[in-house]
mmCIF file of C-alpha atoms in Angstrom:
data_model
loop_
_atom_site.group_PDB
_atom_site.id
_atom_site.type_symbol
_atom_site.label_atom_id
_atom_site.label_comp_id
_atom_site.label_asym_id
_atom_site.label_seq_id
_atom_site.Cartn_x
_atom_site.Cartn_y
_atom_site.Cartn_z
ATOM 1 C CA MET A 5 33.996 -4.223 15.474
ATOM 2 C CA ALA A 6 34.602 -7.392 16.337
ATOM 3 C CA THR A 7 35.168 -6.283 20.632
ATOM 4 C CA GLY A 8 32.537 -3.348 20.133
ATOM 5 C CA THR A 9 35.914 -1.315 21.929
ATOM 6 C CA VAL A 10 37.713 1.577 20.738
ATOM 7 C CA ALA A 11 40.824 3.380 22.541
ATOM 8 C CA ASP A 12 40.938 4.230 25.888
ATOM 9 C CA VAL A 13 40.305 7.933 27.035
ATOM 10 C CA ASP A 14 41.114 9.882 29.632
ATOM 11 C CA VAL A 15 38.298 12.268 30.397
ATOM 12 C CA VAL A 16 35.516 10.857 31.212
ATOM 13 C CA PRO A 17 31.880 11.804 29.936
ATOM 14 C CA LYS A 18 29.477 13.554 31.888
ATOM 15 C CA ASP A 19 26.427 11.449 30.969
ATOM 16 C CA ARG A 20 28.151 8.342 31.354
ATOM 17 C CA LEU A 21 26.745 5.113 32.834
ATOM 18 C CA ARG A 22 27.608 1.615 34.339
ATOM 19 C CA ALA A 23 26.734 -1.608 32.793
ATOM 20 C CA VAL A 24 24.485 -2.144 35.641
ATOM 21 C CA ASP A 25 22.511 1.000 35.217
ATOM 22 C CA LEU A 26 22.067 0.609 31.686
ATOM 23 C CA ALA A 27 20.833 -2.969 31.709
ATOM 24 C CA ALA A 28 18.297 -1.513 34.147
ATOM 25 C CA THR A 29 16.529 0.728 32.221
ATOM 26 C CA VAL A 30 15.262 -2.009 29.529
ATOM 27 C CA GLY A 31 15.307 -5.032 32.270
ATOM 28 C CA ILE A 32 18.480 -7.297 30.760
ATOM 29 C CA SER A 33 21.706 -8.533 32.276
ATOM 30 C CA VAL A 34 24.856 -7.056 32.253
ATOM 31 C CA GLN A 35 26.078 -9.420 30.068
ATOM 32 C CA GLN A 36 23.144 -9.101 27.638
ATOM 33 C CA VAL A 37 24.826 -5.495 27.092
ATOM 34 C CA ARG A 38 28.169 -6.888 26.936
ATOM 35 C CA ASN A 39 26.425 -9.229 24.257
ATOM 36 C CA TYR A 40 25.174 -6.470 22.814
ATOM 37 C CA VAL A 41 28.174 -4.416 22.371
ATOM 38 C CA ALA A 42 29.879 -7.359 20.815
ATOM 39 C CA GLN A 43 27.252 -7.854 18.214
ATOM 40 C CA GLY A 44 27.654 -4.144 16.985
ATOM 41 C CA VAL A 45 23.766 -3.452 18.044
ATOM 42 C CA LEU A 46 24.961 -1.032 20.635
ATOM 43 C CA PRO A 47 28.265 1.121 19.712
ATOM 44 C CA PRO A 48 31.029 0.734 19.922
ATOM 45 C CA VAL A 49 32.428 1.271 24.063
ATOM 46 C CA ARG A 50 35.497 3.416 24.945
ATOM 47 C CA ARG A 51 37.366 2.084 28.037
ATOM 48 C CA THR A 52 39.064 4.473 31.135
ATOM 49 C CA ALA A 53 42.589 4.667 31.621
ATOM 50 C CA SER A 54 42.367 1.187 34.086
ATOM 51 C CA GLY A 55 40.536 -0.587 31.697
ATOM 52 C CA TYR A 56 36.119 -0.351 32.732
ATOM 53 C CA ARG A 57 33.877 0.178 30.156
ATOM 54 C CA ILE A 58 31.934 3.798 29.374
ATOM 55 C CA PHE A 59 28.972 3.769 28.756
ATOM 56 C CA THR A 60 26.809 7.109 27.935
ATOM 57 C CA SER A 61 23.449 7.888 27.122
ATOM 58 C CA GLU A 62 24.260 7.130 23.713
ATOM 59 C CA HIS A 63 24.284 3.622 24.169
ATOM 60 C CA ALA A 64 20.850 3.611 26.098
ATOM 61 C CA ARG A 65 19.454 5.309 23.380
ATOM 62 C CA ALA A 66 20.394 2.864 21.037
ATOM 63 C CA LEU A 67 19.472 0.032 23.087
ATOM 64 C CA THR A 68 16.045 1.553 23.156
ATOM 65 C CA VAL A 69 15.796 1.351 19.604
ATOM 66 C CA ALA A 70 16.897 -1.854 19.499
ATOM 67 C CA ARG A 71 14.300 -2.972 21.509
ATOM 68 C CA ARG A 72 11.342 -1.335 19.679
ATOM 69 C CA LEU A 73 13.186 -2.332 16.518
ATOM 70 C CA ALA A 74 13.106 -6.233 17.904
ATOM 71 C CA GLU A 75 9.400 -6.262 18.956
ATOM 72 C CA GLY A 76 8.560 -5.525 15.199
ATOM 73 C CA HIS A 77 11.643 -7.136 13.129
ATOM 74 C CA GLY A 78 12.691 -9.667 15.490
ATOM 75 C CA TRP A 79 16.234 -9.830 17.359
ATOM 76 C CA SER A 80 18.280 -11.824 14.521
ATOM 77 C CA ARG A 81 17.182 -8.712 11.844
ATOM 78 C CA THR A 82 17.518 -6.561 14.603
ATOM 79 C CA ARG A 83 21.374 -7.144 14.983
ATOM 80 C CA GLU A 84 21.521 -7.472 11.569
ATOM 81 C CA ILE A 85 20.241 -3.654 11.397
ATOM 82 C CA MET A 86 22.308 -1.772 14.289
ATOM 83 C CA ALA A 87 25.215 -3.325 13.813
ATOM 84 C CA ALA A 88 25.203 -2.198 10.270
ATOM 85 C CA VAL A 89 24.265 1.014 11.293
ATOM 86 C CA HIS A 90 27.256 1.197 13.967
ATOM 87 C CA ARG A 91 29.566 0.119 11.362
ATOM 88 C CA GLY A 92 28.553 2.625 8.962
ATOM 89 C CA ASP A 93 26.767 0.979 6.351
ATOM 90 C CA LEU A 94 23.731 2.527 6.477
ATOM 91 C CA PRO A 95 22.669 1.036 2.799
ATOM 92 C CA ALA A 96 22.869 -2.597 4.209
ATOM 93 C CA ALA A 97 20.297 -1.506 7.074
ATOM 94 C CA LEU A 98 18.298 -0.065 4.650
ATOM 95 C CA ALA A 99 18.478 -2.917 2.695
ATOM 96 C CA ALA A 100 17.718 -5.221 6.020
ATOM 97 C CA LEU A 101 15.072 -3.260 6.945
ATOM 98 C CA ASP A 102 13.468 -3.139 3.451
ATOM 99 C CA GLY A 103 13.427 -7.021 3.789
ATOM 100 C CA GLY A 104 11.071 -7.014 6.416
ATOM 101 C CA HIS A 105 8.891 -5.051 5.439
ATOM 102 C CA ALA A 106 8.644 -6.799 2.046
ATOM 103 C CA GLU A 107 8.676 -9.887 3.899
ATOM 104 C CA LEU A 108 5.450 -9.013 5.734
ATOM 105 C CA ASP A 109 4.108 -8.012 2.353
ATOM 106 C CA ARG A 110 3.817 -11.380 0.745
ATOM 107 C CA GLU A 111 2.262 -12.827 3.668
ATOM 108 C CA ARG A 112 -0.645 -10.339 2.931
ATOM 109 C CA ALA A 113 -0.571 -11.525 -0.427
ATOM 110 C CA GLU A 114 -0.635 -14.805 0.404
ATOM 111 C CA ILE A 115 -3.428 -14.779 1.815
ATOM 112 C CA ARG A 116 -5.413 -12.849 -0.336
ATOM 113 C CA ARG A 117 -4.348 -15.609 -2.518
ATOM 114 C CA VAL A 118 -5.456 -18.354 -0.685
ATOM 115 C CA LEU A 119 -8.354 -16.206 0.866
ATOM 116 C CA GLY A 120 -9.693 -16.328 -3.517
ATOM 117 C CA ALA A 121 -8.312 -19.814 -4.109
ATOM 118 C CA PHE A 122 -10.847 -21.201 -1.259
ATOM 119 C CA GLU A 123 -13.921 -18.711 -2.278
ATOM 120 C CA THR A 124 -13.519 -20.371 -5.962
ATOM 121 C CA VAL A 125 -14.008 -23.762 -4.303
ATOM 122 C CA LEU A 126 -16.811 -22.687 -2.601
ATOM 123 C CA ALA A 127 -18.290 -21.263 -5.725
ATOM 124 C CA SER A 128 -17.827 -25.234 -7.247
ATOM 125 C CA PRO A 129 -20.048 -27.642 -5.707
ATOM 126 C CA PRO A 130 -18.708 -31.522 -5.560
ATOM 127 C CA THR A 131 -18.809 -33.061 -8.664
ATOM 128 C CA GLY A 132 -20.058 -36.575 -9.225
ATOM 129 C CA GLY A 133 -21.952 -39.197 -7.309
ATOM 130 C CA PRO A 134 -21.151 -40.878 -3.919
ATOM 131 C CA VAL A 135 -18.350 -42.562 -3.130
ATOM 132 C CA PRO A 136 -18.673 -46.679 -2.362
ATOM 133 C CA ARG A 137 -18.335 -47.412 1.128
ATOM 134 C CA ARG A 138 -15.066 -49.693 0.321
ATOM 135 C CA GLY A 139 -13.968 -46.361 -1.322
ATOM 136 C CA ALA A 140 -12.810 -45.532 -4.260
ATOM 137 C CA ARG A 141 -9.665 -47.055 -6.434
ATOM 138 C CA ILE A 142 -7.015 -44.249 -7.980
ATOM 139 C CA GLY A 143 -9.099 -45.077 -11.827
ATOM 140 C CA GLU A 144 -12.238 -44.315 -9.994
ATOM 141 C CA VAL A 145 -11.121 -41.412 -9.034
ATOM 142 C CA ALA A 146 -9.646 -39.828 -11.693
ATOM 143 C CA ALA A 147 -12.503 -40.679 -14.249
ATOM 144 C CA LEU A 148 -14.081 -38.376 -11.472
ATOM 145 C CA VAL A 149 -11.782 -35.052 -11.628
ATOM 146 C CA GLY A 150 -11.334 -35.397 -14.991
ATOM 147 C CA VAL A 151 -7.340 -36.143 -14.622
ATOM 148 C CA ARG A 152 -4.964 -39.344 -15.460
ATOM 149 C CA THR A 153 -3.985 -41.395 -12.810
ATOM 150 C CA SER A 154 -0.238 -40.180 -13.280
ATOM 151 C CA GLN A 155 -1.399 -36.413 -11.892
ATOM 152 C CA LEU A 156 -3.699 -38.288 -8.729
ATOM 153 C CA ARG A 157 0.318 -40.195 -8.036
ATOM 154 C CA LEU A 158 2.186 -36.537 -8.552
ATOM 155 C CA TRP A 159 -0.454 -34.948 -6.258
ATOM 156 C CA GLU A 160 0.154 -37.211 -3.688
ATOM 157 C CA GLU A 161 4.019 -36.822 -3.798
ATOM 158 C CA ARG A 162 3.209 -33.031 -3.021
ATOM 159 C CA GLY A 163 1.200 -34.278 -0.261
ATOM 160 C CA LEU A 164 -1.629 -32.552 -0.949
ATOM 161 C CA LEU A 165 -3.632 -36.176 -1.263
ATOM 162 C CA ARG A 166 -3.559 -38.938 1.512
ATOM 163 C CA PRO A 167 -5.218 -41.650 0.417
ATOM 164 C CA VAL A 168 -5.001 -44.640 2.601
ATOM 165 C CA ARG A 169 -3.618 -47.925 1.485
ATOM 166 C CA THR A 170 -5.444 -51.808 1.410
ATOM 167 C CA PRO A 171 -3.917 -54.220 3.580
ATOM 168 C CA GLY A 172 -1.730 -56.624 1.338
ATOM 169 C CA THR A 173 -2.526 -55.397 -2.237
ATOM 170 C CA ASN A 174 -1.416 -51.601 -1.273
ATOM 171 C CA TYR A 175 -3.790 -50.167 -3.775
ATOM 172 C CA ARG A 176 -5.079 -46.558 -3.381
ATOM 173 C CA VAL A 177 -8.005 -45.905 -1.847
ATOM 174 C CA TYR A 178 -9.494 -42.730 -1.694
ATOM 175 C CA ASP A 179 -12.724 -41.928 1.175
ATOM 176 C CA GLU A 180 -14.611 -38.790 0.273
ATOM 177 C CA ALA A 181 -13.044 -36.375 2.186
ATOM 178 C CA GLU A 182 -10.372 -37.064 0.175
ATOM 179 C CA LEU A 183 -12.281 -36.909 -3.257
ATOM 180 C CA ARG A 184 -13.213 -33.984 -2.453
ATOM 181 C CA ALA A 185 -9.159 -32.723 -2.324
ATOM 182 C CA ALA A 186 -8.864 -33.911 -4.949
ATOM 183 C CA GLN A 187 -11.090 -32.252 -6.925
ATOM 184 C CA VAL A 188 -10.480 -29.102 -5.073
ATOM 185 C CA VAL A 189 -6.559 -29.897 -6.773
ATOM 186 C CA SER A 190 -8.057 -30.123 -10.222
ATOM 187 C CA LEU A 191 -9.985 -26.681 -9.753
ATOM 188 C CA LEU A 192 -7.680 -24.590 -8.572
ATOM 189 C CA ARG A 193 -4.794 -25.719 -11.217
ATOM 190 C CA ARG A 194 -7.128 -25.376 -13.835
ATOM 191 C CA GLY A 195 -6.808 -21.594 -12.568
ATOM 192 C CA ALA A 196 -2.945 -21.665 -12.207
ATOM 193 C CA TYR A 197 -3.113 -21.675 -8.626
ATOM 194 C CA PRO A 198 0.590 -22.406 -7.381
ATOM 195 C CA PHE A 199 0.987 -25.468 -5.299
ATOM 196 C CA GLU A 200 1.826 -23.799 -2.395
ATOM 197 C CA ILE A 201 -1.276 -21.939 -2.166
ATOM 198 C CA ILE A 202 -3.097 -24.986 -2.993
ATOM 199 C CA ALA A 203 -1.578 -26.706 0.007
ATOM 200 C CA ALA A 204 -2.276 -23.459 2.122
ATOM 201 C CA VAL A 205 -6.251 -23.858 1.132
ATOM 202 C CA LEU A 206 -6.563 -27.753 1.496
ATOM 203 C CA GLY A 207 -4.629 -26.930 5.155
ATOM 204 C CA GLU A 208 -7.411 -25.074 6.204
ATOM 205 C CA LEU A 209 -10.371 -27.012 5.406
ATOM 206 C CA ARG A 210 -8.542 -30.132 6.482
ATOM 207 C CA THR A 211 -8.551 -27.982 9.933
ATOM 208 C CA THR A 212 -11.177 -25.914 10.552
ATOM 209 C CA GLY A 213 -13.562 -27.909 8.521
ATOM 210 C CA SER A 214 -16.246 -25.053 7.916
ATOM 211 C CA PRO A 215 -16.350 -22.730 5.708
ATOM 212 C CA GLN A 216 -16.915 -19.966 8.435
ATOM 213 C CA ARG A 217 -14.206 -21.050 10.429
ATOM 214 C CA VAL A 218 -11.960 -20.319 7.507
ATOM 215 C CA ARG A 219 -12.950 -17.198 6.893
ATOM 216 C CA ALA A 220 -12.940 -16.543 10.654
ATOM 217 C CA GLU A 221 -8.901 -17.939 10.760
ATOM 218 C CA LEU A 222 -7.884 -16.088 7.182
ATOM 219 C CA ALA A 223 -9.506 -12.889 8.677
ATOM 220 C CA ARG A 224 -7.788 -13.310 12.553
ATOM 221 C CA ARG A 225 -4.203 -14.109 10.352
ATOM 222 C CA GLU A 226 -4.951 -10.020 8.197
ATOM 223 C CA GLN A 227 -5.615 -8.709 11.545
ATOM 224 C CA ASP A 228 -2.770 -10.271 13.634
ATOM 225 C CA LEU A 229 -0.677 -9.186 9.904
ATOM 226 C CA HIS A 230 -1.824 -5.224 10.737
ATOM 227 C CA ALA A 231 -0.419 -5.737 14.130
ATOM 228 C CA ARG A 232 2.750 -6.781 13.340
ATOM 229 C CA SER A 233 2.951 -4.255 10.415
ATOM 230 C CA LEU A 234 2.117 -1.182 12.734
ATOM 231 C CA ARG A 235 4.561 -2.670 15.195
ATOM 232 C CA ARG A 236 7.688 -2.941 12.510
ATOM 233 C CA LEU A 237 6.719 0.861 11.172
ATOM 234 C CA ARG A 238 7.338 1.690 15.391
ATOM 235 C CA GLY A 239 10.189 0.106 15.061
ATOM 236 C CA THR A 240 11.266 1.667 11.559
ATOM 237 C CA ALA A 241 10.822 5.170 12.854
ATOM 238 C CA ALA A 242 12.602 4.919 15.660
ATOM 239 C CA LEU A 243 15.890 3.694 14.058
ATOM 240 C CA HIS A 244 14.745 6.782 12.309
ATOM 241 C CA ASP A 245 14.959 8.894 14.696
ATOM 242 C CA TYR A 246 18.394 7.931 15.892
ATOM 243 C CA LEU A 247 19.962 8.530 13.299
ATOM 244 C CA ARG A 248 18.716 11.645 12.738
ATOM 245 C CA ARG A 249 20.303 12.503 16.517
ATOM 246 C CA ASP A 250 23.062 9.713 16.613
ATOM 247 C CA ALA A 251 24.628 9.505 13.543
ATOM 248 C CA PRO A 252 24.734 12.934 12.127
ATOM 249 C CA GLY A 253 27.131 12.054 9.524
ATOM 250 C CA TRP A 254 24.883 10.210 8.223
ATOM 251 C CA SER A 255 21.273 11.725 5.749
ATOM 252 C CA THR A 256 18.133 10.423 6.381
ATOM 253 C CA ASP A 257 17.422 12.349 3.316
ATOM 254 C CA HIS A 258 20.216 11.017 1.018
ATOM 255 C CA PRO A 259 22.019 7.550 2.819
ATOM 256 C CA VAL A 260 25.068 8.663 1.967
ATOM 257 C CA PRO A 261 28.007 9.367 4.399
ATOM 258 C CA SER A 262 27.939 13.342 4.382
ATOM 259 C CA GLY A 263 32.151 12.742 4.684
ATOM 260 C CA ASP A 264 31.724 11.126 1.579
ATOM 261 C CA LEU A 265 30.253 13.879 -0.875
ATOM 262 C CA VAL A 266 32.366 16.083 -2.408
ATOM 263 C CA GLY A 267 31.744 19.619 -3.892
#
């Protein structure tokens, strides 16, 4: 389907639409309609003997479904899904759909893990005495946290710690906030949290600075995730209806081309 066109026709369908009329149904340009045909977002178009494209109500339905899919899945995945459907590769379309829903599941799990890690940090008050006004050197921080200096250097390389350097000597110096960050990393590593989660926790603490604001931000993200999940579900439902009506060669109960079934 490189060009999105099929053979010329002699009989023009009664439900023929002009490209400009099809574009107007969703408020896009005629060029965008042509792009969608070329990308496989819309079904292949036939042409009249004089070369004019023939769009029908089927293209209008496909365009509406594509827009609904894009609201939940984004245009990149929508192009992948619709192109797979229109070239007759339903398994590829389903795989793309599943990948989109799986992404949300991973995001939801990460939010819960970050929140769990954050609660672990809150339940553990800072240890050790106050940091000297000049700041603490790496050996002092290692002793306060209970790790080797090599661990602190590794965490710095991973971007988890941000000690400043003294002019001239280039010694690492940790202020009170960085000492607390080192304690957080140590605590969560003992709890077997991966570095990605630890980085997320530290990012929240550094950005908000307030436990209440961290909780509120994570709750906001979770609500946003719920809304995105519902939009994605509506898009998937619209595609299911489209397959039932406009792709009769496929069974939505058994994702195998019905023409390939044998007795």
